[in-house]
Amino acid sequence: MDDAGPADVFVRIVQVADQFHLSVDNVVVASSGQAINLVPDLIRALDDAVIPRLTTLRAVHAGAVLLGERALLLPGATHAGKSSLVAELLRRGATYFSDEYAFIDSRGYVHPYPRPLLVRNGCPEQLPMLAEEYNATVGDVAAPVGWIVSLEYMREGKWNVATVPQSEALLNLLRNTPHVLSEMPDMIGVFQRAVAGAACYAGRRSEVADAADHVLQLTGGV
């Protein structure tokens, strides 16, 4: 077998006494008494390894599902409730692309990045879930963006979402990218092409079941 050369990133879990340690490039990033508890940290460590090494795709913090033949993007920072809303949309028949990062190509198309969802389900800790556990299918082909819905979760709040211009949606994507613009000057053009064919909305959302109802009303259903 050909020598593939040294690994770009070295990730491992080792047990020392009664603790399991997750290390990335020999630096411990998380520890737990049970190895299963390190799975969310492992998923995030793999994200951190993948994102800086993207060459032809650009990433944005966004949940992404396929509705029909077009993708719905739900941009927002970590802990914004993207995963719970994506999970609810999967229960309603959406096709899974990602719960945390949307990968966009030079055409403005979204590519699946179907990592396990990290959801809380009412618990303080995130739990890994597969799309199949929601009886959902996983996307395998890039799709154009049909809708961009930027939501802020307000506990006990009401749905208050309005149409916004594509320029505002573009800014929301740029605010939520992990990339540095000066290092990837093509990123604005990539996101502009993603936004160009999309209906764009922003505002505050309610609890996840009610929010999913409203989102599917905006998009015309699954």
PDB file of C-alpha atoms in Angstrom:
ATOM      1  CA  MET A   1       0.000   0.000   0.000  1.00  0.00           C
ATOM      2  CA  ASP A   2       1.293   3.472  -0.881  1.00  0.00           C
ATOM      3  CA  ASP A   3       2.510   5.655   1.944  1.00  0.00           C
ATOM      4  CA  ALA A   4      -0.130   8.350   2.432  1.00  0.00           C
ATOM      5  CA  GLY A   5       2.309  10.532   4.336  1.00  0.00           C
ATOM      6  CA  PRO A   6       1.860  12.069   7.776  1.00  0.00           C
ATOM      7  CA  ALA A   7      -1.619  12.903   9.018  1.00  0.00           C
ATOM      8  CA  ASP A   8      -2.698  16.553   9.015  1.00  0.00           C
ATOM      9  CA  VAL A   9      -4.414  16.099  12.378  1.00  0.00           C
ATOM     10  CA  PHE A  10      -3.878  13.421  15.017  1.00  0.00           C
ATOM     11  CA  VAL A  11      -6.985  12.731  17.121  1.00  0.00           C
ATOM     12  CA  ARG A  12      -7.207  10.010  19.732  1.00  0.00           C
ATOM     13  CA  ILE A  13      -9.007   8.943  22.901  1.00  0.00           C
ATOM     14  CA  VAL A  14      -6.942   7.264  25.615  1.00  0.00           C
ATOM     15  CA  GLN A  15      -7.788   6.002  29.073  1.00  0.00           C
ATOM     16  CA  VAL A  16      -5.667   7.060  32.029  1.00  0.00           C
ATOM     17  CA  ALA A  17      -6.792   5.525  35.320  1.00  0.00           C
ATOM     18  CA  ASP A  18     -10.571   6.100  35.501  1.00  0.00           C
ATOM     19  CA  GLN A  19     -10.644   8.954  32.973  1.00  0.00           C
ATOM     20  CA  PHE A  20     -10.868   9.030  29.188  1.00  0.00           C
ATOM     21  CA  HIS A  21      -9.027  11.863  27.456  1.00  0.00           C
ATOM     22  CA  LEU A  22      -9.633  13.250  23.970  1.00  0.00           C
ATOM     23  CA  SER A  23      -6.517  14.799  22.478  1.00  0.00           C
ATOM     24  CA  VAL A  24      -5.926  16.669  19.245  1.00  0.00           C
ATOM     25  CA  ASP A  25      -2.309  16.819  18.117  1.00  0.00           C
ATOM     26  CA  ASN A  26      -1.297  15.591  21.584  1.00  0.00           C
ATOM     27  CA  VAL A  27      -3.200  18.376  23.369  1.00  0.00           C
ATOM     28  CA  VAL A  28      -6.000  17.185  25.664  1.00  0.00           C
ATOM     29  CA  VAL A  29      -9.212  19.025  24.758  1.00  0.00           C
ATOM     30  CA  ALA A  30     -11.755  17.097  26.856  1.00  0.00           C
ATOM     31  CA  SER A  31     -11.940  14.443  29.564  1.00  0.00           C
ATOM     32  CA  SER A  32     -14.686  12.281  31.021  1.00  0.00           C
ATOM     33  CA  GLY A  33     -15.239   9.208  33.126  1.00  0.00           C
ATOM     34  CA  GLN A  34     -17.115   7.638  30.205  1.00  0.00           C
ATOM     35  CA  ALA A  35     -15.801   7.525  26.648  1.00  0.00           C
ATOM     36  CA  ILE A  36     -19.296   7.983  25.181  1.00  0.00           C
ATOM     37  CA  ASN A  37     -19.463  11.441  26.759  1.00  0.00           C
ATOM     38  CA  LEU A  38     -16.565  12.553  24.564  1.00  0.00           C
ATOM     39  CA  VAL A  39     -18.442  11.977  21.305  1.00  0.00           C
ATOM     40  CA  PRO A  40     -19.752  15.586  21.043  1.00  0.00           C
ATOM     41  CA  ASP A  41     -16.232  16.902  21.671  1.00  0.00           C
ATOM     42  CA  LEU A  42     -14.883  14.486  19.050  1.00  0.00           C
ATOM     43  CA  ILE A  43     -17.420  15.735  16.496  1.00  0.00           C
ATOM     44  CA  ARG A  44     -16.444  19.348  17.189  1.00  0.00           C
ATOM     45  CA  ALA A  45     -12.747  18.457  16.978  1.00  0.00           C
ATOM     46  CA  LEU A  46     -13.330  16.945  13.545  1.00  0.00           C
ATOM     47  CA  ASP A  47     -15.225  20.092  12.507  1.00  0.00           C
ATOM     48  CA  ASP A  48     -12.256  22.174  13.619  1.00  0.00           C
ATOM     49  CA  ALA A  49      -9.970  19.971  11.529  1.00  0.00           C
ATOM     50  CA  VAL A  50     -12.139  20.056   8.399  1.00  0.00           C
ATOM     51  CA  ILE A  51     -13.087  23.750   8.212  1.00  0.00           C
ATOM     52  CA  PRO A  52      -9.576  25.262   7.841  1.00  0.00           C
ATOM     53  CA  ARG A  53      -8.725  22.676   5.178  1.00  0.00           C
ATOM     54  CA  LEU A  54     -11.586  23.448   2.822  1.00  0.00           C
ATOM     55  CA  THR A  55     -10.305  24.324  -0.640  1.00  0.00           C
ATOM     56  CA  THR A  56     -13.248  24.736  -3.030  1.00  0.00           C
ATOM     57  CA  LEU A  57     -16.057  25.087  -0.471  1.00  0.00           C
ATOM     58  CA  ARG A  58     -16.832  27.886   1.975  1.00  0.00           C
ATOM     59  CA  ALA A  59     -18.467  27.257   5.347  1.00  0.00           C
ATOM     60  CA  VAL A  60     -21.122  29.140   7.251  1.00  0.00           C
ATOM     61  CA  HIS A  61     -22.563  28.384  10.693  1.00  0.00           C
ATOM     62  CA  ALA A  62     -26.015  27.260   9.588  1.00  0.00           C
ATOM     63  CA  GLY A  63     -28.391  24.394   9.840  1.00  0.00           C
ATOM     64  CA  ALA A  64     -29.252  23.090   6.383  1.00  0.00           C
ATOM     65  CA  VAL A  65     -32.021  20.821   5.145  1.00  0.00           C
ATOM     66  CA  LEU A  66     -33.384  19.984   1.726  1.00  0.00           C
ATOM     67  CA  LEU A  67     -37.034  20.805   1.038  1.00  0.00           C
ATOM     68  CA  GLY A  68     -37.981  19.470  -2.355  1.00  0.00           C
ATOM     69  CA  GLU A  69     -35.144  20.423  -4.674  1.00  0.00           C
ATOM     70  CA  ARG A  70     -33.869  23.470  -2.776  1.00  0.00           C
ATOM     71  CA  ALA A  71     -31.977  23.973   0.448  1.00  0.00           C
ATOM     72  CA  LEU A  72     -33.136  25.875   3.498  1.00  0.00           C
ATOM     73  CA  LEU A  73     -30.363  27.621   5.442  1.00  0.00           C
ATOM     74  CA  LEU A  74     -30.766  28.532   9.112  1.00  0.00           C
ATOM     75  CA  PRO A  75     -27.699  30.680   9.878  1.00  0.00           C
ATOM     76  CA  GLY A  76     -26.770  31.377  13.470  1.00  0.00           C
ATOM     77  CA  ALA A  77     -24.008  31.077  16.010  1.00  0.00           C
ATOM     78  CA  THR A  78     -23.362  27.980  18.101  1.00  0.00           C
ATOM     79  CA  HIS A  79     -26.051  27.525  20.801  1.00  0.00           C
ATOM     80  CA  ALA A  80     -28.586  29.458  18.697  1.00  0.00           C
ATOM     81  CA  GLY A  81     -30.920  26.454  18.567  1.00  0.00           C
ATOM     82  CA  LYS A  82     -30.124  25.404  14.999  1.00  0.00           C
ATOM     83  CA  SER A  83     -29.816  21.706  15.791  1.00  0.00           C
ATOM     84  CA  SER A  84     -33.163  21.449  17.576  1.00  0.00           C
ATOM     85  CA  LEU A  85     -34.949  23.164  14.700  1.00  0.00           C
ATOM     86  CA  VAL A  86     -33.176  21.005  12.120  1.00  0.00           C
ATOM     87  CA  ALA A  87     -34.158  17.906  14.108  1.00  0.00           C
ATOM     88  CA  GLU A  88     -37.802  18.995  14.160  1.00  0.00           C
ATOM     89  CA  LEU A  89     -37.749  19.626  10.410  1.00  0.00           C
ATOM     90  CA  LEU A  90     -36.305  16.147   9.886  1.00  0.00           C
ATOM     91  CA  ARG A  91     -39.243  14.744  11.829  1.00  0.00           C
ATOM     92  CA  ARG A  92     -41.508  16.589   9.391  1.00  0.00           C
ATOM     93  CA  GLY A  93     -39.880  14.988   6.345  1.00  0.00           C
ATOM     94  CA  ALA A  94     -36.951  17.269   5.433  1.00  0.00           C
ATOM     95  CA  THR A  95     -33.740  15.749   4.074  1.00  0.00           C
ATOM     96  CA  TYR A  96     -30.677  16.227   6.260  1.00  0.00           C
ATOM     97  CA  PHE A  97     -27.685  18.276   5.126  1.00  0.00           C
ATOM     98  CA  SER A  98     -26.156  19.609   8.383  1.00  0.00           C
ATOM     99  CA  ASP A  99     -27.043  20.968  11.803  1.00  0.00           C
ATOM    100  CA  GLU A 100     -24.030  23.246  12.264  1.00  0.00           C
ATOM    101  CA  TYR A 101     -22.140  24.031   9.049  1.00  0.00           C
ATOM    102  CA  ALA A 102     -23.385  24.604   5.516  1.00  0.00           C
ATOM    103  CA  PHE A 103     -20.712  24.110   2.848  1.00  0.00           C
ATOM    104  CA  ILE A 104     -21.240  26.330  -0.214  1.00  0.00           C
ATOM    105  CA  ASP A 105     -19.499  25.970  -3.573  1.00  0.00           C
ATOM    106  CA  SER A 106     -18.587  28.565  -6.206  1.00  0.00           C
ATOM    107  CA  ARG A 107     -22.047  28.272  -7.811  1.00  0.00           C
ATOM    108  CA  GLY A 108     -23.731  29.097  -4.508  1.00  0.00           C
ATOM    109  CA  TYR A 109     -24.942  25.506  -4.075  1.00  0.00           C
ATOM    110  CA  VAL A 110     -25.051  23.870  -0.636  1.00  0.00           C
ATOM    111  CA  HIS A 111     -23.295  20.534  -0.127  1.00  0.00           C
ATOM    112  CA  PRO A 112     -24.322  17.988   2.516  1.00  0.00           C
ATOM    113  CA  TYR A 113     -22.121  17.818   5.606  1.00  0.00           C
ATOM    114  CA  PRO A 114     -24.126  15.174   7.489  1.00  0.00           C
ATOM    115  CA  ARG A 115     -22.272  14.939  10.758  1.00  0.00           C
ATOM    116  CA  PRO A 116     -24.295  13.544  13.698  1.00  0.00           C
ATOM    117  CA  LEU A 117     -26.669  16.168  15.058  1.00  0.00           C
ATOM    118  CA  LEU A 118     -25.784  17.493  18.499  1.00  0.00           C
ATOM    119  CA  VAL A 119     -29.055  18.093  20.336  1.00  0.00           C
ATOM    120  CA  ARG A 120     -29.943  18.721  23.955  1.00  0.00           C
ATOM    121  CA  ASN A 121     -33.489  17.300  24.119  1.00  0.00           C
ATOM    122  CA  GLY A 122     -34.061  19.212  27.342  1.00  0.00           C
ATOM    123  CA  CYS A 123     -30.721  18.122  28.836  1.00  0.00           C
ATOM    124  CA  PRO A 124     -27.805  20.443  29.649  1.00  0.00           C
ATOM    125  CA  GLU A 125     -25.409  18.246  27.683  1.00  0.00           C
ATOM    126  CA  GLN A 126     -25.526  17.730  23.934  1.00  0.00           C
ATOM    127  CA  LEU A 127     -26.312  14.245  22.675  1.00  0.00           C
ATOM    128  CA  PRO A 128     -25.260  12.887  19.263  1.00  0.00           C
ATOM    129  CA  MET A 129     -28.161  11.771  17.061  1.00  0.00           C
ATOM    130  CA  LEU A 130     -28.188  10.363  13.544  1.00  0.00           C
ATOM    131  CA  ALA A 131     -30.631  11.623  10.937  1.00  0.00           C
ATOM    132  CA  GLU A 132     -31.960   8.080  10.617  1.00  0.00           C
ATOM    133  CA  GLU A 133     -33.142   8.264  14.231  1.00  0.00           C
ATOM    134  CA  TYR A 134     -35.632  10.878  13.022  1.00  0.00           C
ATOM    135  CA  ASN A 135     -36.640   8.614  10.108  1.00  0.00           C
ATOM    136  CA  ALA A 136     -34.972  11.139   7.810  1.00  0.00           C
ATOM    137  CA  THR A 137     -32.895  10.637   4.706  1.00  0.00           C
ATOM    138  CA  VAL A 138     -29.462  12.192   4.231  1.00  0.00           C
ATOM    139  CA  GLY A 139     -28.717  14.365   1.218  1.00  0.00           C
ATOM    140  CA  ASP A 140     -25.991  13.296  -1.176  1.00  0.00           C
ATOM    141  CA  VAL A 141     -26.163  15.950  -3.916  1.00  0.00           C
ATOM    142  CA  ALA A 142     -25.539  19.711  -3.749  1.00  0.00           C
ATOM    143  CA  ALA A 143     -28.615  21.925  -4.087  1.00  0.00           C
ATOM    144  CA  PRO A 144     -29.352  25.609  -4.736  1.00  0.00           C
ATOM    145  CA  VAL A 145     -30.509  27.741  -1.817  1.00  0.00           C
ATOM    146  CA  GLY A 146     -34.237  28.388  -1.785  1.00  0.00           C
ATOM    147  CA  TRP A 147     -34.629  30.080   1.601  1.00  0.00           C
ATOM    148  CA  ILE A 148     -32.443  31.751   4.209  1.00  0.00           C
ATOM    149  CA  VAL A 149     -34.146  32.148   7.581  1.00  0.00           C
ATOM    150  CA  SER A 150     -32.048  33.834  10.293  1.00  0.00           C
ATOM    151  CA  LEU A 151     -33.671  33.214  13.672  1.00  0.00           C
ATOM    152  CA  GLU A 152     -32.969  34.249  17.237  1.00  0.00           C
ATOM    153  CA  TYR A 153     -34.521  32.003  19.873  1.00  0.00           C
ATOM    154  CA  MET A 154     -36.424  33.779  22.639  1.00  0.00           C
ATOM    155  CA  ARG A 155     -37.676  31.605  25.485  1.00  0.00           C
ATOM    156  CA  GLU A 156     -41.452  31.983  25.832  1.00  0.00           C
ATOM    157  CA  GLY A 157     -41.367  34.433  22.950  1.00  0.00           C
ATOM    158  CA  LYS A 158     -43.608  34.545  19.911  1.00  0.00           C
ATOM    159  CA  TRP A 159     -42.817  34.072  16.257  1.00  0.00           C
ATOM    160  CA  ASN A 160     -41.853  37.465  14.857  1.00  0.00           C
ATOM    161  CA  VAL A 161     -40.174  37.084  11.479  1.00  0.00           C
ATOM    162  CA  ALA A 162     -40.199  39.401   8.476  1.00  0.00           C
ATOM    163  CA  THR A 163     -38.902  39.386   4.933  1.00  0.00           C
ATOM    164  CA  VAL A 164     -35.459  40.976   4.599  1.00  0.00           C
ATOM    165  CA  PRO A 165     -33.507  42.048   1.501  1.00  0.00           C
ATOM    166  CA  GLN A 166     -30.915  39.693   0.086  1.00  0.00           C
ATOM    167  CA  SER A 167     -28.215  42.165   1.113  1.00  0.00           C
ATOM    168  CA  GLU A 168     -29.139  41.624   4.774  1.00  0.00           C
ATOM    169  CA  ALA A 169     -29.143  37.855   4.311  1.00  0.00           C
ATOM    170  CA  LEU A 170     -25.681  38.134   2.757  1.00  0.00           C
ATOM    171  CA  LEU A 171     -24.449  40.038   5.805  1.00  0.00           C
ATOM    172  CA  ASN A 172     -25.917  37.344   8.066  1.00  0.00           C
ATOM    173  CA  LEU A 173     -23.942  34.692   6.207  1.00  0.00           C
ATOM    174  CA  LEU A 174     -20.753  36.745   6.456  1.00  0.00           C
ATOM    175  CA  ARG A 175     -21.316  37.290  10.191  1.00  0.00           C
ATOM    176  CA  ASN A 176     -21.639  33.555  10.690  1.00  0.00           C
ATOM    177  CA  THR A 177     -18.724  32.235   8.676  1.00  0.00           C
ATOM    178  CA  PRO A 178     -15.700  30.796  10.494  1.00  0.00           C
ATOM    179  CA  HIS A 179     -13.443  31.995   7.668  1.00  0.00           C
ATOM    180  CA  VAL A 180     -11.391  35.183   7.680  1.00  0.00           C
ATOM    181  CA  LEU A 181     -12.484  37.327   4.741  1.00  0.00           C
ATOM    182  CA  SER A 182      -8.978  38.603   3.991  1.00  0.00           C
ATOM    183  CA  GLU A 183      -7.783  35.000   3.591  1.00  0.00           C
ATOM    184  CA  MET A 184     -10.664  34.004   1.289  1.00  0.00           C
ATOM    185  CA  PRO A 185     -11.598  37.046  -0.817  1.00  0.00           C
ATOM    186  CA  ASP A 186     -13.805  34.901  -3.072  1.00  0.00           C
ATOM    187  CA  MET A 187     -16.173  34.271  -0.165  1.00  0.00           C
ATOM    188  CA  ILE A 188     -18.380  37.312  -0.813  1.00  0.00           C
ATOM    189  CA  GLY A 189     -19.015  36.184  -4.384  1.00  0.00           C
ATOM    190  CA  VAL A 190     -19.758  32.636  -3.230  1.00  0.00           C
ATOM    191  CA  PHE A 191     -22.304  33.836  -0.684  1.00  0.00           C
ATOM    192  CA  GLN A 192     -23.799  36.341  -3.133  1.00  0.00           C
ATOM    193  CA  ARG A 193     -24.544  33.513  -5.531  1.00  0.00           C
ATOM    194  CA  ALA A 194     -26.064  31.490  -2.684  1.00  0.00           C
ATOM    195  CA  VAL A 195     -28.357  34.371  -1.741  1.00  0.00           C
ATOM    196  CA  ALA A 196     -29.288  35.356  -5.301  1.00  0.00           C
ATOM    197  CA  GLY A 197     -32.115  32.863  -5.734  1.00  0.00           C
ATOM    198  CA  ALA A 198     -33.307  32.746  -2.135  1.00  0.00           C
ATOM    199  CA  ALA A 199     -36.279  34.138  -0.256  1.00  0.00           C
ATOM    200  CA  CYS A 200     -34.789  35.726   2.865  1.00  0.00           C
ATOM    201  CA  TYR A 201     -36.241  36.208   6.339  1.00  0.00           C
ATOM    202  CA  ALA A 202     -35.024  37.214   9.800  1.00  0.00           C
ATOM    203  CA  GLY A 203     -36.464  37.630  13.268  1.00  0.00           C
ATOM    204  CA  ARG A 204     -37.248  35.824  16.500  1.00  0.00           C
ATOM    205  CA  ARG A 205     -38.603  32.345  16.863  1.00  0.00           C
ATOM    206  CA  SER A 206     -40.728  30.602  19.429  1.00  0.00           C
ATOM    207  CA  GLU A 207     -40.474  27.044  20.724  1.00  0.00           C
ATOM    208  CA  VAL A 208     -39.202  24.562  18.198  1.00  0.00           C
ATOM    209  CA  ALA A 209     -42.453  22.842  17.194  1.00  0.00           C
ATOM    210  CA  ASP A 210     -44.207  26.163  16.598  1.00  0.00           C
ATOM    211  CA  ALA A 211     -41.147  27.535  14.793  1.00  0.00           C
ATOM    212  CA  ALA A 212     -41.063  24.515  12.474  1.00  0.00           C
ATOM    213  CA  ASP A 213     -44.731  25.113  11.623  1.00  0.00           C
ATOM    214  CA  HIS A 214     -43.962  28.704  10.653  1.00  0.00           C
ATOM    215  CA  VAL A 215     -40.819  27.815   8.709  1.00  0.00           C
ATOM    216  CA  LEU A 216     -42.708  25.260   6.640  1.00  0.00           C
ATOM    217  CA  GLN A 217     -45.411  27.843   5.968  1.00  0.00           C
ATOM    218  CA  LEU A 218     -42.730  30.190   4.623  1.00  0.00           C
ATOM    219  CA  THR A 219     -41.215  27.512   2.424  1.00  0.00           C
ATOM    220  CA  GLY A 220     -44.429  25.908   1.237  1.00  0.00           C
ATOM    221  CA  GLY A 221     -43.860  22.651   3.104  1.00  0.00           C
ATOM    222  CA  VAL A 222     -41.553  19.710   2.585  1.00  0.00           C
TER     223      VAL A 222
END
